[in-house]
Amino acid sequence: GQNIDQPTEMTATEGAIVQINCTYQTSGFNGLFWYQQHAGEAPTFLSYNVLDGLEEKGRFSSFLSRSKGYSYLLLKELQMKDSASYLCAVRDQSERLQAQLWSRNKGAAGNKLTFGGGTRVLVKP
Amino acid sequence: DADVTQTPRNRITKTGKRIMLECSQTKGHDRMYWYRQDPGLGLQLIYYSFDVKDINKGEISDGYSVSRQAQAKFSLSLESAIPNQTALYFCATSPGQGAGGYTFGSGTRLTVV
């Protein structure tokens, strides 16, 4: 199974930087995702890490350390529209065999995501 | 048109009623999922399907059932709705491998009174 922890809420000032940490414990690991979700809306994909290191995408960066079961999402040059919840999600490798069996040798990996509780970020002027 | 479409967007129903939430996708993905989200909480997996003939229970399947009518359609049913099933429900799809995460539908806000 999976256990994913992230802070409940963070507050930061417009133009500043905020780092959202995520720690996980998993029986199998096949990638970590970050999603942004505005209130009442669907989550939208931000980033994906499967190897250790930093992935940068504009104002957003995501870091992964598999040995530590740790990731962070870094938001730079904060804007008011960045006020949202940020969800950390881990893809479970333990589903790989089941998925392959059902996929009739398509060679696909398991792809079920387990989500953390989300971190609500409030950006203040 | 949206890649993943959920209907209805909002629904108010009475305790004990049967209700079906529908999801259809044009992504061509084999994998489909139903999640619920309660205020201030993360997403909890209800059911998932890796293929048309494959149905699997998630973390919180009690009180729910699903039907995978086709590759593109995955419906969630509440046979006898109860108030603690009031939540925001999301359908999602995913490809089989690589960096493909989920594509979510816009959600269905269900209120059971």
PDB file of C-alpha atoms in Angstrom:
ATOM      1  CA  GLY A   1       0.000   0.000   0.000  1.00  0.00           C
ATOM      2  CA  GLN A   2       0.841   3.654  -0.052  1.00  0.00           C
ATOM      3  CA  ASN A   3       1.183   6.356   2.610  1.00  0.00           C
ATOM      4  CA  ILE A   4       1.624   9.896   1.351  1.00  0.00           C
ATOM      5  CA  ASP A   5       2.111  12.944   3.563  1.00  0.00           C
ATOM      6  CA  GLN A   6       2.111  16.625   2.670  1.00  0.00           C
ATOM      7  CA  PRO A   7       1.376  19.758   4.686  1.00  0.00           C
ATOM      8  CA  THR A   8      -2.244  20.817   4.875  1.00  0.00           C
ATOM      9  CA  GLU A   9      -1.806  24.498   4.177  1.00  0.00           C
ATOM     10  CA  MET A  10       0.843  27.091   3.336  1.00  0.00           C
ATOM     11  CA  THR A  11       0.713  30.852   2.924  1.00  0.00           C
ATOM     12  CA  ALA A  12       3.105  32.945   0.854  1.00  0.00           C
ATOM     13  CA  THR A  13       3.389  36.414  -0.614  1.00  0.00           C
ATOM     14  CA  GLU A  14       2.978  37.312  -4.262  1.00  0.00           C
ATOM     15  CA  GLY A  15       6.361  37.207  -6.016  1.00  0.00           C
ATOM     16  CA  ALA A  16       7.903  34.903  -3.424  1.00  0.00           C
ATOM     17  CA  ILE A  17       8.877  31.233  -3.582  1.00  0.00           C
ATOM     18  CA  VAL A  18       7.087  28.359  -1.883  1.00  0.00           C
ATOM     19  CA  GLN A  19       8.250  24.749  -1.497  1.00  0.00           C
ATOM     20  CA  ILE A  20       5.696  22.016  -0.900  1.00  0.00           C
ATOM     21  CA  ASN A  21       7.127  18.806   0.508  1.00  0.00           C
ATOM     22  CA  CYS A  22       5.752  15.322  -0.001  1.00  0.00           C
ATOM     23  CA  THR A  23       6.963  12.154   1.690  1.00  0.00           C
ATOM     24  CA  TYR A  24       5.774   8.718   0.754  1.00  0.00           C
ATOM     25  CA  GLN A  25       6.059   5.107   1.782  1.00  0.00           C
ATOM     26  CA  THR A  26       5.228   2.561  -0.851  1.00  0.00           C
ATOM     27  CA  SER A  27       5.420  -1.150  -1.549  1.00  0.00           C
ATOM     28  CA  GLY A  28       6.398  -0.328  -5.117  1.00  0.00           C
ATOM     29  CA  PHE A  29       7.239   2.908  -6.908  1.00  0.00           C
ATOM     30  CA  ASN A  30       6.634   3.769 -10.528  1.00  0.00           C
ATOM     31  CA  GLY A  31       6.620   7.553 -10.620  1.00  0.00           C
ATOM     32  CA  LEU A  32       5.467  10.607  -8.703  1.00  0.00           C
ATOM     33  CA  PHE A  33       3.080  13.249  -9.994  1.00  0.00           C
ATOM     34  CA  TRP A  34       2.109  16.740  -8.905  1.00  0.00           C
ATOM     35  CA  TYR A  35      -1.299  18.177  -9.742  1.00  0.00           C
ATOM     36  CA  GLN A  36      -2.812  21.607  -9.234  1.00  0.00           C
ATOM     37  CA  GLN A  37      -6.458  21.876  -8.257  1.00  0.00           C
ATOM     38  CA  HIS A  38      -8.458  25.071  -7.957  1.00  0.00           C
ATOM     39  CA  ALA A  39     -11.459  24.924  -5.662  1.00  0.00           C
ATOM     40  CA  GLY A  40     -14.313  22.935  -7.184  1.00  0.00           C
ATOM     41  CA  GLU A  41     -12.384  22.149 -10.330  1.00  0.00           C
ATOM     42  CA  ALA A  42     -10.608  19.090 -11.698  1.00  0.00           C
ATOM     43  CA  PRO A  43      -6.931  18.513 -10.906  1.00  0.00           C
ATOM     44  CA  THR A  44      -4.576  19.437 -13.717  1.00  0.00           C
ATOM     45  CA  PHE A  45      -1.192  17.841 -14.352  1.00  0.00           C
ATOM     46  CA  LEU A  46       1.897  19.819 -13.338  1.00  0.00           C
ATOM     47  CA  SER A  47       4.875  17.489 -13.272  1.00  0.00           C
ATOM     48  CA  TYR A  48       6.148  13.940 -13.303  1.00  0.00           C
ATOM     49  CA  ASN A  49       9.305  12.449 -11.756  1.00  0.00           C
ATOM     50  CA  VAL A  50      10.436   8.859 -12.008  1.00  0.00           C
ATOM     51  CA  LEU A  51      14.219   9.310 -11.649  1.00  0.00           C
ATOM     52  CA  ASP A  52      16.065  11.192  -8.913  1.00  0.00           C
ATOM     53  CA  GLY A  53      16.683  14.854  -9.515  1.00  0.00           C
ATOM     54  CA  LEU A  54      15.036  18.083 -10.489  1.00  0.00           C
ATOM     55  CA  GLU A  55      12.551  18.634 -13.290  1.00  0.00           C
ATOM     56  CA  GLU A  56      12.029  22.269 -14.224  1.00  0.00           C
ATOM     57  CA  LYS A  57       9.068  23.599 -16.117  1.00  0.00           C
ATOM     58  CA  GLY A  58       8.818  27.360 -16.188  1.00  0.00           C
ATOM     59  CA  ARG A  59       7.976  28.736 -12.747  1.00  0.00           C
ATOM     60  CA  PHE A  60       7.370  25.224 -11.390  1.00  0.00           C
ATOM     61  CA  SER A  61      10.032  22.654 -10.507  1.00  0.00           C
ATOM     62  CA  SER A  62       9.724  19.236  -8.943  1.00  0.00           C
ATOM     63  CA  PHE A  63      12.391  17.214  -7.181  1.00  0.00           C
ATOM     64  CA  LEU A  64      12.526  13.517  -6.333  1.00  0.00           C
ATOM     65  CA  SER A  65      14.702  11.396  -4.067  1.00  0.00           C
ATOM     66  CA  ARG A  66      13.621   7.769  -4.291  1.00  0.00           C
ATOM     67  CA  SER A  67      15.972   6.586  -1.544  1.00  0.00           C
ATOM     68  CA  LYS A  68      14.420   9.078   0.868  1.00  0.00           C
ATOM     69  CA  GLY A  69      10.839   8.680  -0.322  1.00  0.00           C
ATOM     70  CA  TYR A  70      10.725  12.429  -0.757  1.00  0.00           C
ATOM     71  CA  SER A  71       9.631  14.967  -3.321  1.00  0.00           C
ATOM     72  CA  TYR A  72       9.016  18.672  -3.384  1.00  0.00           C
ATOM     73  CA  LEU A  73       7.231  21.071  -5.695  1.00  0.00           C
ATOM     74  CA  LEU A  74       8.796  24.517  -5.960  1.00  0.00           C
ATOM     75  CA  LEU A  75       6.691  27.436  -7.105  1.00  0.00           C
ATOM     76  CA  LYS A  76       8.662  30.564  -8.008  1.00  0.00           C
ATOM     77  CA  GLU A  77       7.528  34.133  -8.663  1.00  0.00           C
ATOM     78  CA  LEU A  78       4.192  33.397  -7.079  1.00  0.00           C
ATOM     79  CA  GLN A  79       1.120  34.885  -8.663  1.00  0.00           C
ATOM     80  CA  MET A  80      -2.347  35.293  -7.183  1.00  0.00           C
ATOM     81  CA  LYS A  81      -3.669  32.668  -9.613  1.00  0.00           C
ATOM     82  CA  ASP A  82      -1.334  30.115  -7.996  1.00  0.00           C
ATOM     83  CA  SER A  83      -3.666  30.016  -4.983  1.00  0.00           C
ATOM     84  CA  ALA A  84      -4.886  26.430  -5.194  1.00  0.00           C
ATOM     85  CA  SER A  85      -4.409  22.978  -3.737  1.00  0.00           C
ATOM     86  CA  TYR A  86      -1.393  20.978  -4.841  1.00  0.00           C
ATOM     87  CA  LEU A  87      -1.716  17.209  -4.852  1.00  0.00           C
ATOM     88  CA  CYS A  88       1.181  14.788  -4.637  1.00  0.00           C
ATOM     89  CA  ALA A  89       0.420  11.362  -6.127  1.00  0.00           C
ATOM     90  CA  VAL A  90       2.439   8.168  -6.360  1.00  0.00           C
ATOM     91  CA  ARG A  91       2.052   5.497  -9.023  1.00  0.00           C
ATOM     92  CA  ASP A  92       2.194   1.990  -7.664  1.00  0.00           C
ATOM     93  CA  GLN A  93       4.470  -0.501  -9.380  1.00  0.00           C
ATOM     94  CA  SER A  94       2.808  -3.423  -7.631  1.00  0.00           C
ATOM     95  CA  GLU A  95      -0.014  -3.259 -10.177  1.00  0.00           C
ATOM     96  CA  ARG A  96       2.373  -3.969 -13.043  1.00  0.00           C
ATOM     97  CA  LEU A  97       1.737  -7.693 -13.315  1.00  0.00           C
ATOM     98  CA  GLN A  98      -2.010  -7.359 -13.000  1.00  0.00           C
ATOM     99  CA  ALA A  99      -2.054  -4.667 -15.644  1.00  0.00           C
ATOM    100  CA  GLN A 100       0.071  -6.715 -18.014  1.00  0.00           C
ATOM    101  CA  LEU A 101      -2.180  -9.715 -17.672  1.00  0.00           C
ATOM    102  CA  TRP A 102      -5.266  -7.708 -18.429  1.00  0.00           C
ATOM    103  CA  SER A 103      -3.544  -5.784 -21.186  1.00  0.00           C
ATOM    104  CA  ARG A 104      -2.905  -8.976 -23.127  1.00  0.00           C
ATOM    105  CA  ASN A 105       0.813  -8.459 -23.461  1.00  0.00           C
ATOM    106  CA  LYS A 106       0.615  -4.850 -24.523  1.00  0.00           C
ATOM    107  CA  GLY A 107       3.597  -4.369 -22.243  1.00  0.00           C
ATOM    108  CA  ALA A 108       1.952  -1.626 -20.237  1.00  0.00           C
ATOM    109  CA  ALA A 109       2.766  -0.844 -16.619  1.00  0.00           C
ATOM    110  CA  GLY A 110       0.308  -0.463 -13.796  1.00  0.00           C
ATOM    111  CA  ASN A 111      -0.928   3.073 -13.572  1.00  0.00           C
ATOM    112  CA  LYS A 112      -3.051   3.477 -10.479  1.00  0.00           C
ATOM    113  CA  LEU A 113      -2.295   6.668  -8.559  1.00  0.00           C
ATOM    114  CA  THR A 114      -2.613   7.158  -4.822  1.00  0.00           C
ATOM    115  CA  PHE A 115      -3.037  10.796  -3.781  1.00  0.00           C
ATOM    116  CA  GLY A 116      -1.913  12.667  -0.723  1.00  0.00           C
ATOM    117  CA  GLY A 117      -4.389  14.923   1.054  1.00  0.00           C
ATOM    118  CA  GLY A 118      -3.241  17.990  -0.858  1.00  0.00           C
ATOM    119  CA  THR A 119      -1.594  21.226   0.256  1.00  0.00           C
ATOM    120  CA  ARG A 120      -3.691  24.359   0.056  1.00  0.00           C
ATOM    121  CA  VAL A 121      -1.513  27.321  -0.934  1.00  0.00           C
ATOM    122  CA  LEU A 122      -2.799  30.807  -0.291  1.00  0.00           C
ATOM    123  CA  VAL A 123      -0.969  33.619  -2.094  1.00  0.00           C
ATOM    124  CA  LYS A 124      -1.365  37.021  -0.474  1.00  0.00           C
ATOM    125  CA  PRO A 125      -0.703  40.400  -2.117  1.00  0.00           C
TER     126      PRO A 125
ATOM    127  CA  ASP B   1     -15.279  19.091 -26.617  1.00  0.00           C
ATOM    128  CA  ALA B   2     -13.687  17.890 -23.384  1.00  0.00           C
ATOM    129  CA  ASP B   3     -11.499  14.786 -23.486  1.00  0.00           C
ATOM    130  CA  VAL B   4     -13.254  13.344 -20.423  1.00  0.00           C
ATOM    131  CA  THR B   5     -16.909  14.224 -19.949  1.00  0.00           C
ATOM    132  CA  GLN B   6     -18.891  13.626 -16.800  1.00  0.00           C
ATOM    133  CA  THR B   7     -22.641  13.884 -16.460  1.00  0.00           C
ATOM    134  CA  PRO B   8     -24.401  15.295 -14.581  1.00  0.00           C
ATOM    135  CA  ARG B   9     -22.275  18.218 -13.318  1.00  0.00           C
ATOM    136  CA  ASN B  10     -24.448  18.708 -10.269  1.00  0.00           C
ATOM    137  CA  ARG B  11     -27.070  16.508  -8.690  1.00  0.00           C
ATOM    138  CA  ILE B  12     -29.182  16.620  -5.570  1.00  0.00           C
ATOM    139  CA  THR B  13     -30.856  13.365  -4.632  1.00  0.00           C
ATOM    140  CA  LYS B  14     -32.739  11.922  -1.690  1.00  0.00           C
ATOM    141  CA  THR B  15     -31.536   9.258   0.700  1.00  0.00           C
ATOM    142  CA  GLY B  16     -32.312   5.782  -0.600  1.00  0.00           C
ATOM    143  CA  LYS B  17     -32.510   6.744  -4.253  1.00  0.00           C
ATOM    144  CA  ARG B  18     -30.456   5.043  -6.943  1.00  0.00           C
ATOM    145  CA  ILE B  19     -28.243   7.328  -8.954  1.00  0.00           C
ATOM    146  CA  MET B  20     -25.813   6.824 -11.814  1.00  0.00           C
ATOM    147  CA  LEU B  21     -22.891   9.063 -12.685  1.00  0.00           C
ATOM    148  CA  GLU B  22     -21.615   8.717 -16.213  1.00  0.00           C
ATOM    149  CA  CYS B  23     -18.196   9.219 -17.721  1.00  0.00           C
ATOM    150  CA  SER B  24     -17.117   9.102 -21.337  1.00  0.00           C
ATOM    151  CA  GLN B  25     -13.736   9.791 -22.908  1.00  0.00           C
ATOM    152  CA  THR B  26     -12.257  10.492 -26.305  1.00  0.00           C
ATOM    153  CA  LYS B  27      -8.625   9.952 -25.257  1.00  0.00           C
ATOM    154  CA  GLY B  28      -8.563   6.344 -26.421  1.00  0.00           C
ATOM    155  CA  HIS B  29      -7.212   5.290 -23.036  1.00  0.00           C
ATOM    156  CA  ASP B  30      -7.819   1.786 -21.729  1.00  0.00           C
ATOM    157  CA  ARG B  31      -7.652   2.738 -18.081  1.00  0.00           C
ATOM    158  CA  MET B  32     -10.470   4.527 -16.290  1.00  0.00           C
ATOM    159  CA  TYR B  33     -11.004   5.460 -12.641  1.00  0.00           C
ATOM    160  CA  TRP B  34     -13.594   6.856 -10.270  1.00  0.00           C
ATOM    161  CA  TYR B  35     -12.509   8.970  -7.302  1.00  0.00           C
ATOM    162  CA  ARG B  36     -14.382  10.901  -4.662  1.00  0.00           C
ATOM    163  CA  GLN B  37     -13.152  14.021  -2.929  1.00  0.00           C
ATOM    164  CA  ASP B  38     -14.482  15.371   0.323  1.00  0.00           C
ATOM    165  CA  PRO B  39     -13.946  19.015   1.356  1.00  0.00           C
ATOM    166  CA  GLY B  40     -10.349  19.633   2.344  1.00  0.00           C
ATOM    167  CA  LEU B  41      -9.350  16.062   1.612  1.00  0.00           C
ATOM    168  CA  GLY B  42      -7.497  14.320  -1.160  1.00  0.00           C
ATOM    169  CA  LEU B  43      -8.853  11.961  -3.767  1.00  0.00           C
ATOM    170  CA  GLN B  44      -9.947   8.495  -2.697  1.00  0.00           C
ATOM    171  CA  LEU B  45     -10.178   5.710  -5.250  1.00  0.00           C
ATOM    172  CA  ILE B  46     -13.571   4.021  -5.531  1.00  0.00           C
ATOM    173  CA  TYR B  47     -13.181   1.691  -8.518  1.00  0.00           C
ATOM    174  CA  TYR B  48     -10.854   1.335 -11.474  1.00  0.00           C
ATOM    175  CA  SER B  49     -10.779  -0.535 -14.745  1.00  0.00           C
ATOM    176  CA  PHE B  50      -7.724  -1.386 -16.808  1.00  0.00           C
ATOM    177  CA  ASP B  51      -9.721  -2.810 -19.696  1.00  0.00           C
ATOM    178  CA  VAL B  52     -13.307  -3.352 -20.775  1.00  0.00           C
ATOM    179  CA  LYS B  53     -13.469  -6.732 -19.020  1.00  0.00           C
ATOM    180  CA  ASP B  54     -11.550  -5.631 -15.947  1.00  0.00           C
ATOM    181  CA  ILE B  55     -13.111  -4.089 -12.826  1.00  0.00           C
ATOM    182  CA  ASN B  56     -11.259  -3.578  -9.547  1.00  0.00           C
ATOM    183  CA  LYS B  57     -12.278  -2.237  -6.175  1.00  0.00           C
ATOM    184  CA  GLY B  58     -10.441   0.749  -4.791  1.00  0.00           C
ATOM    185  CA  GLU B  59     -10.047   1.980  -1.222  1.00  0.00           C
ATOM    186  CA  ILE B  60     -13.702   2.882  -0.627  1.00  0.00           C
ATOM    187  CA  SER B  61     -15.891   0.727  -2.881  1.00  0.00           C
ATOM    188  CA  ASP B  62     -18.619  -0.102  -0.325  1.00  0.00           C
ATOM    189  CA  GLY B  63     -21.956   1.358  -1.369  1.00  0.00           C
ATOM    190  CA  TYR B  64     -20.845   1.828  -4.978  1.00  0.00           C
ATOM    191  CA  SER B  65     -20.847  -0.250  -8.148  1.00  0.00           C
ATOM    192  CA  VAL B  66     -19.493   0.375 -11.643  1.00  0.00           C
ATOM    193  CA  SER B  67     -20.056  -0.698 -15.207  1.00  0.00           C
ATOM    194  CA  ARG B  68     -17.538  -0.495 -18.058  1.00  0.00           C
ATOM    195  CA  GLN B  69     -19.883  -0.474 -21.029  1.00  0.00           C
ATOM    196  CA  ALA B  70     -17.168   0.178 -23.609  1.00  0.00           C
ATOM    197  CA  GLN B  71     -13.590   1.390 -23.752  1.00  0.00           C
ATOM    198  CA  ALA B  72     -14.886   4.941 -23.721  1.00  0.00           C
ATOM    199  CA  LYS B  73     -17.566   4.625 -21.028  1.00  0.00           C
ATOM    200  CA  PHE B  74     -17.327   3.958 -17.300  1.00  0.00           C
ATOM    201  CA  SER B  75     -20.360   4.523 -15.057  1.00  0.00           C
ATOM    202  CA  LEU B  76     -20.565   4.755 -11.286  1.00  0.00           C
ATOM    203  CA  SER B  77     -23.756   3.820  -9.450  1.00  0.00           C
ATOM    204  CA  LEU B  78     -24.972   4.441  -5.952  1.00  0.00           C
ATOM    205  CA  GLU B  79     -27.632   1.787  -5.421  1.00  0.00           C
ATOM    206  CA  SER B  80     -29.114   3.434  -2.340  1.00  0.00           C
ATOM    207  CA  ALA B  81     -27.652   6.860  -1.720  1.00  0.00           C
ATOM    208  CA  ILE B  82     -26.850   7.992   1.809  1.00  0.00           C
ATOM    209  CA  PRO B  83     -25.876  11.478   3.066  1.00  0.00           C
ATOM    210  CA  ASN B  84     -22.214  10.622   3.693  1.00  0.00           C
ATOM    211  CA  GLN B  85     -21.872   9.973  -0.026  1.00  0.00           C
ATOM    212  CA  THR B  86     -22.219  13.702  -0.538  1.00  0.00           C
ATOM    213  CA  ALA B  87     -18.955  14.614  -2.271  1.00  0.00           C
ATOM    214  CA  LEU B  88     -17.284  15.723  -5.471  1.00  0.00           C
ATOM    215  CA  TYR B  89     -16.783  12.766  -7.812  1.00  0.00           C
ATOM    216  CA  PHE B  90     -14.124  12.648 -10.486  1.00  0.00           C
ATOM    217  CA  CYS B  91     -13.662  10.285 -13.386  1.00  0.00           C
ATOM    218  CA  ALA B  92     -10.153   9.978 -14.822  1.00  0.00           C
ATOM    219  CA  THR B  93      -8.400   8.143 -17.629  1.00  0.00           C
ATOM    220  CA  SER B  94      -4.783   7.237 -18.231  1.00  0.00           C
ATOM    221  CA  PRO B  95      -2.570   5.605 -20.835  1.00  0.00           C
ATOM    222  CA  GLY B  96      -0.715   2.450 -19.991  1.00  0.00           C
ATOM    223  CA  GLN B  97       2.815   3.628 -19.443  1.00  0.00           C
ATOM    224  CA  GLY B  98       5.416   6.343 -19.319  1.00  0.00           C
ATOM    225  CA  ALA B  99       4.800   9.850 -18.104  1.00  0.00           C
ATOM    226  CA  GLY B 100       1.100   9.615 -18.764  1.00  0.00           C
ATOM    227  CA  GLY B 101      -0.728  10.722 -15.694  1.00  0.00           C
ATOM    228  CA  TYR B 102      -4.430  11.115 -15.374  1.00  0.00           C
ATOM    229  CA  THR B 103      -6.794  13.231 -17.410  1.00  0.00           C
ATOM    230  CA  PHE B 104      -9.688  14.205 -15.197  1.00  0.00           C
ATOM    231  CA  GLY B 105     -13.269  15.007 -16.006  1.00  0.00           C
ATOM    232  CA  SER B 106     -14.763  18.218 -14.663  1.00  0.00           C
ATOM    233  CA  GLY B 107     -16.355  16.454 -11.731  1.00  0.00           C
ATOM    234  CA  THR B 108     -19.867  15.746 -10.494  1.00  0.00           C
ATOM    235  CA  ARG B 109     -21.000  17.476  -7.331  1.00  0.00           C
ATOM    236  CA  LEU B 110     -23.433  15.105  -5.624  1.00  0.00           C
ATOM    237  CA  THR B 111     -25.547  16.068  -2.642  1.00  0.00           C
ATOM    238  CA  VAL B 112     -27.599  13.444  -0.830  1.00  0.00           C
ATOM    239  CA  VAL B 113     -30.298  14.916   1.400  1.00  0.00           C
TER     240      VAL B 113
END
